[in-house]
Coordinates of C-alpha atoms in Angstrom, one line a residue:
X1 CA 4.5 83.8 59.0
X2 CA 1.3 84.7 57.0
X3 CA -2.0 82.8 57.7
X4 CA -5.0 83.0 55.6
X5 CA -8.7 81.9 55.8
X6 CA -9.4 79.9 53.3
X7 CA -10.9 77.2 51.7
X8 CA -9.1 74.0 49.8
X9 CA -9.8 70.3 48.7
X10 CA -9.0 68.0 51.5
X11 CA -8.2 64.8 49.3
X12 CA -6.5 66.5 46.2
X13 CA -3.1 66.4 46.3
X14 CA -1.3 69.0 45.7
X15 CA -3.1 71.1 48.0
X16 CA -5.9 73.3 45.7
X17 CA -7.2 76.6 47.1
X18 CA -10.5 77.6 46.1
X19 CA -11.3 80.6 48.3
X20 CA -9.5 83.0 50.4
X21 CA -10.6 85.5 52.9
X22 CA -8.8 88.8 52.7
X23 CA -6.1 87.7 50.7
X24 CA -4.1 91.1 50.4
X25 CA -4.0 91.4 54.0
X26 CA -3.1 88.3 55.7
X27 CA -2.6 87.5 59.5
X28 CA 1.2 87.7 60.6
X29 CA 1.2 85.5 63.8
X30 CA 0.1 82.4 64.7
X31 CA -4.0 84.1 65.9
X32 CA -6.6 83.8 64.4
X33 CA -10.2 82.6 65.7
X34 CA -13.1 82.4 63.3
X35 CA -16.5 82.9 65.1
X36 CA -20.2 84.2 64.1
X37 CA -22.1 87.0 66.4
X38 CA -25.5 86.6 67.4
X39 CA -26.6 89.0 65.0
X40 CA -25.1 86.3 61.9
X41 CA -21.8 88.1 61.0
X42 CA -18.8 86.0 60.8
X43 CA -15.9 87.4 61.7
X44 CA -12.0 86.4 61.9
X45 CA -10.3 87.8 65.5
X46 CA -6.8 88.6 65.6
X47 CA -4.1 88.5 68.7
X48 CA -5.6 91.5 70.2
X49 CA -9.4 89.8 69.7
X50 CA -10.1 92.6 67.4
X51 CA -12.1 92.2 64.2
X52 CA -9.8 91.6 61.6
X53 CA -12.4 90.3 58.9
X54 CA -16.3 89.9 58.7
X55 CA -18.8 88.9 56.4
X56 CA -20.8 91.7 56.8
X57 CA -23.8 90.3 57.0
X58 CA -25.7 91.0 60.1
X59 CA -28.7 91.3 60.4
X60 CA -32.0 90.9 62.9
X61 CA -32.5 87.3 63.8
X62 CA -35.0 85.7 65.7
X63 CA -33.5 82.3 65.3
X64 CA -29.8 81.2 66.2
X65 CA -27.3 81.5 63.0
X66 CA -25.0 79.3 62.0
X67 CA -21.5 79.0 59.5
X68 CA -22.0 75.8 56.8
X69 CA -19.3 74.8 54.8
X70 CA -21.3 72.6 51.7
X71 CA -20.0 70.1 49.9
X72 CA -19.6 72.6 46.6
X73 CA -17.2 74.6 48.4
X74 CA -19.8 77.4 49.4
X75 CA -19.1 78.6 52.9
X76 CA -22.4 79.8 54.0
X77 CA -24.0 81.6 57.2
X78 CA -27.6 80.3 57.9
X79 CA -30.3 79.6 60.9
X80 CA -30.2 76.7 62.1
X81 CA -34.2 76.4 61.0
X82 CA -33.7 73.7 58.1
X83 CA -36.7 74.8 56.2
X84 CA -35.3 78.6 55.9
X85 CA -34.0 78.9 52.3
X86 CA -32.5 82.4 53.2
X87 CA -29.0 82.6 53.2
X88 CA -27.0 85.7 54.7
X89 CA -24.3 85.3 53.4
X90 CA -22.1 82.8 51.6
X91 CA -18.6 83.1 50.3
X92 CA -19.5 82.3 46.0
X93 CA -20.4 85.9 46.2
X94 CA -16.8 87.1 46.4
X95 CA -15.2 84.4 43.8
X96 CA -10.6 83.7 44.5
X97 CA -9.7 82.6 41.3
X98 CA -11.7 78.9 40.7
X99 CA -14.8 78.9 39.0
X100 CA -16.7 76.1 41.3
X101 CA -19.8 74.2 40.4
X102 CA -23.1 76.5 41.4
X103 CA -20.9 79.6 41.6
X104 CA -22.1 82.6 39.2
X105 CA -20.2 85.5 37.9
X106 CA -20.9 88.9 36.8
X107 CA -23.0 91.4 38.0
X108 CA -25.9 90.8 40.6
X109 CA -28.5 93.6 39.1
X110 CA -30.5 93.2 42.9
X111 CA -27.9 93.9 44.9
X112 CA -24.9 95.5 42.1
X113 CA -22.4 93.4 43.8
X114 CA -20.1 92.7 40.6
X115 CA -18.2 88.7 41.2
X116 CA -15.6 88.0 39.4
X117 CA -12.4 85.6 39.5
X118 CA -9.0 87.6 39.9
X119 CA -5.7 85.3 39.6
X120 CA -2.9 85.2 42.4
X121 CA 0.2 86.3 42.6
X122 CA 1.8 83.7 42.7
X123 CA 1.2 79.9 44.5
X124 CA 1.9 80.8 47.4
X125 CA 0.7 84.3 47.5
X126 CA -3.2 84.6 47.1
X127 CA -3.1 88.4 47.1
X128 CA -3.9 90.6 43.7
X129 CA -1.2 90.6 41.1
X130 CA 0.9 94.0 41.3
X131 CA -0.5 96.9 40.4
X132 CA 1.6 99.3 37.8
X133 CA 1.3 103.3 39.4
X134 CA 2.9 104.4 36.4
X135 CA 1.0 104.1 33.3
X136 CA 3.7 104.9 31.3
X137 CA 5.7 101.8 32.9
X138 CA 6.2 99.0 30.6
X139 CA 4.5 95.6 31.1
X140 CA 6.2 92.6 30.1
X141 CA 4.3 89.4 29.6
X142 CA 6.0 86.2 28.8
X143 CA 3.9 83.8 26.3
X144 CA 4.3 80.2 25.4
X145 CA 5.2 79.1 21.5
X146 CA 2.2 77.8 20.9
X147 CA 0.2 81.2 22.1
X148 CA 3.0 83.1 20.7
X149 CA 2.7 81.3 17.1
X150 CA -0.6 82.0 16.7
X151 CA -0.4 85.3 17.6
X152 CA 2.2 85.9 15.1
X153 CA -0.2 84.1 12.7
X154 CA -3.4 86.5 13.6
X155 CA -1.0 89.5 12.9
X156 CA 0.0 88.2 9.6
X157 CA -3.6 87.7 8.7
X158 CA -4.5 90.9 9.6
X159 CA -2.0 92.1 8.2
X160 CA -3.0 90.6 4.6
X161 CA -6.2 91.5 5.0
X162 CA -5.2 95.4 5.7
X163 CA -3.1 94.7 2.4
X164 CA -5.4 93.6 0.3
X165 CA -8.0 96.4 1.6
X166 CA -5.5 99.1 0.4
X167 CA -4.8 97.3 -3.0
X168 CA -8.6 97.0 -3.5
X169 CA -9.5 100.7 -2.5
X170 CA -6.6 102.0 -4.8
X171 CA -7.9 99.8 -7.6
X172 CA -11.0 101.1 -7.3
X173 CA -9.9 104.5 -6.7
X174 CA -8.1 104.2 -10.3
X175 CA -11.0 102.4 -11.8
X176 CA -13.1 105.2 -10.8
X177 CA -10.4 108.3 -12.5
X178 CA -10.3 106.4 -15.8
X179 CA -14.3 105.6 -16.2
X180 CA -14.7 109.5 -14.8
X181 CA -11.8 110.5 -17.6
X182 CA -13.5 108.6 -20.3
X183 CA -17.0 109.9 -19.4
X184 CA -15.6 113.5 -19.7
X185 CA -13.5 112.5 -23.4
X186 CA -16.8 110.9 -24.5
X187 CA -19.2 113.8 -23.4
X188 CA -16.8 116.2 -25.0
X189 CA -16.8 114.3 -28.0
X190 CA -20.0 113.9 -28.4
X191 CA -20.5 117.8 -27.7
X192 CA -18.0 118.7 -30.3
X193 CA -20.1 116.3 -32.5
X194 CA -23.4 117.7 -32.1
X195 CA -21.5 121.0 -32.5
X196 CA -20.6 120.7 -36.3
X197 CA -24.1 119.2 -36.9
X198 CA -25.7 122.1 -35.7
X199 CA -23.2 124.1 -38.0
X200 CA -23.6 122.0 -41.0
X201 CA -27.5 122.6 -40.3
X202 CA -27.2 125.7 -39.7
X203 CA -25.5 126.3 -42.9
X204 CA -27.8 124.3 -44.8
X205 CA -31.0 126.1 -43.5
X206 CA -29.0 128.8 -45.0
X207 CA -28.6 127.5 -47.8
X208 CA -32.4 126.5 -48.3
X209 CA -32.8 130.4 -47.5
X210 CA -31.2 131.1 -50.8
X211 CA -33.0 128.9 -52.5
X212 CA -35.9 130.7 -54.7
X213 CA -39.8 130.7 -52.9
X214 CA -42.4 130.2 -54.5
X215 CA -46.1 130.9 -52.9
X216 CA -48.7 128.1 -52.5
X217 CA -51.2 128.9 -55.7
X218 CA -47.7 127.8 -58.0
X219 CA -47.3 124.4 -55.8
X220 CA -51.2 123.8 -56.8
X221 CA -51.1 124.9 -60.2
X222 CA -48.1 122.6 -60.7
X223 CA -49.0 119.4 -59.0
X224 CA -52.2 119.8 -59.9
X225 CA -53.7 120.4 -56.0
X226 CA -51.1 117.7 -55.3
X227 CA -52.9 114.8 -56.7
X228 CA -51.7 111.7 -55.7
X229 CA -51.6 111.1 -59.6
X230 CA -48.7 112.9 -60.1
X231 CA -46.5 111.2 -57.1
X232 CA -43.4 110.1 -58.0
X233 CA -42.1 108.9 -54.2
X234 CA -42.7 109.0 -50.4
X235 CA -40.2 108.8 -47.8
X236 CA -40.0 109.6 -44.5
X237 CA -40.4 113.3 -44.3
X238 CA -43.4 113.6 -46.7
X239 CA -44.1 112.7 -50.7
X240 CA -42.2 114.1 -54.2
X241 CA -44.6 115.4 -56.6
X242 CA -43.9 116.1 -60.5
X243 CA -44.5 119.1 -62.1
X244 CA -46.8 119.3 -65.1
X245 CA -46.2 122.0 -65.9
X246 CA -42.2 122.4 -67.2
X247 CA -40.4 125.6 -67.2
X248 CA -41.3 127.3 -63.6
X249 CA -37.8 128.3 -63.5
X250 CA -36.3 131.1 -65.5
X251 CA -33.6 128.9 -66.1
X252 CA -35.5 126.5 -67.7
X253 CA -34.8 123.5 -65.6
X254 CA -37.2 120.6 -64.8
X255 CA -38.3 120.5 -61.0
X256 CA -40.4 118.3 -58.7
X257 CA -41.9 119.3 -55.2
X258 CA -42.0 117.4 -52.1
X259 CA -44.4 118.0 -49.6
X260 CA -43.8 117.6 -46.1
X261 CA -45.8 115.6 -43.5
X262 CA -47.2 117.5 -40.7
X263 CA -45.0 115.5 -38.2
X264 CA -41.9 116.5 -40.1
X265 CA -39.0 118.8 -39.0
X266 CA -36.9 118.9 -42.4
X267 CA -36.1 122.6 -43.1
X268 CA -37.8 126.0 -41.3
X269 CA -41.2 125.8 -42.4
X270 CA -43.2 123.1 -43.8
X271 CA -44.9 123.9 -47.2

């Protein structure tokens, strides 16, 4: 026979068990006599009238202590001095597995003592569920439809969404090969174009090299100090004078002169 101390709802039926002192370790016989020492530490005697559980809470008193059980649920251990508001000890700091009204969980950062609710076994078994010494031991845990359906549902989700993250990064993966392969084809191009303009200027600089020179005092002579009379059209690299003077040329042909503008870059040097 195991026997417990522990707290439960008198009028709720079935019987509801909200605390439990000890609860891997239970009493085997029918002993058990719950008691507090002088010095406020409750304790739980066995057969033999040894300690088999205590608060641990003693502590030096000048006043008599004594074991409340408040309407909340709290078992608490006290002085009888009404206006003290010191407790020594009180069971909401060591939660069973019901979250009662005025109890707090997590971690008390004066005293570190970490609360928090653990479930049962089983209904009639208060003690900690089984603990697994092999980690490589396989758990089994059985789930209702309705959990199990949306679980089934997150996974798909999740799922779809992993999908679509792969089909977006390989898009963009691809999108970012052809606008790299077109950059390259168009910068080639584009070299390969600049390429045969440089030739084609290149050859017709050298073509203008063959051309016949004349010095400055036959530009004057023949455009007359290039008078502005004798301007037969401007355009954008500089002004086309006529020759007065026909028959520069040993060959007898008719010839006009252009004169560049400072700010011009047609040809090696500017006349």
């Amino acid at each position: 026979m195991k026997r417990y101390l522990g707290i439960w709802y008198n009028e709720v039926v079935p019987m509801t068990v909200v605390w439990v002192a000890k609860r891997n370790n239970p009493l085997n016989d029918s002993s058990g006599l719950l008691k507090i020492t002088d010095k406020g530490l409750l304790v739980l005697l066995n057969n033999n009238n040894s300690i088999f559980w205590s608060s641990n809470s003693s502590s030096n008193l000048t006043q008599q202590p004594v074991a409340l059980l408040w309407d909340s649920g709290n078992l608490i251990v006290n002085t009888n001095n009404k206006e003290s508001e010191y407790i020594l000890w009180h069971c909401f700091d060591y939660p069973f597995d019901t979250l009662l009204p005025g109890m707090m969980l997590g971690t008390d950062l004066t005293t570190g003592l970490n609360r928090n609710l653990t479930s049962r076994s089983s209904p009639d078994d208060p003690s900690n569920i089984r603990v697994l010494s092999d980690p490589q031991q396989d758990l089994y845990v059985r789930m209702s439809k309705k959990h199990s359906d949306e679980d089934n549902k997150l996974k798909r989700r999740s799922n779809i969404r992993k999908l679509w993250i792969m089909v977006s990064c390989s898009v963009l993966f691809v999108g970012i090969l052809i606008l790299s392969g077109s950059f390259i084809v168009c910068r080639r191009r584009m070299y390969l174009l600049h390429g045969n303009l440089r030739s084609n200027s290149e050859e017709h600089e050298e073509e203008e090299l063959e051309l016949p020179l004349f010095d400055r005092a036959t530009f004057n002579f023949a455009t007359n100090r290039f008078s502005t009379d004798n301007i037969l059209g401007t355009g954008g690299f500089g002004s086309v004078y006529k020759v007065l003077i026909k028959g520069i040329l040993e060959s007898g042909k008719e010839i006009a002169v252009k004169r560049l503008r400072e700010n011009s870059r047609q040809g090696l040097k500017r006349v």
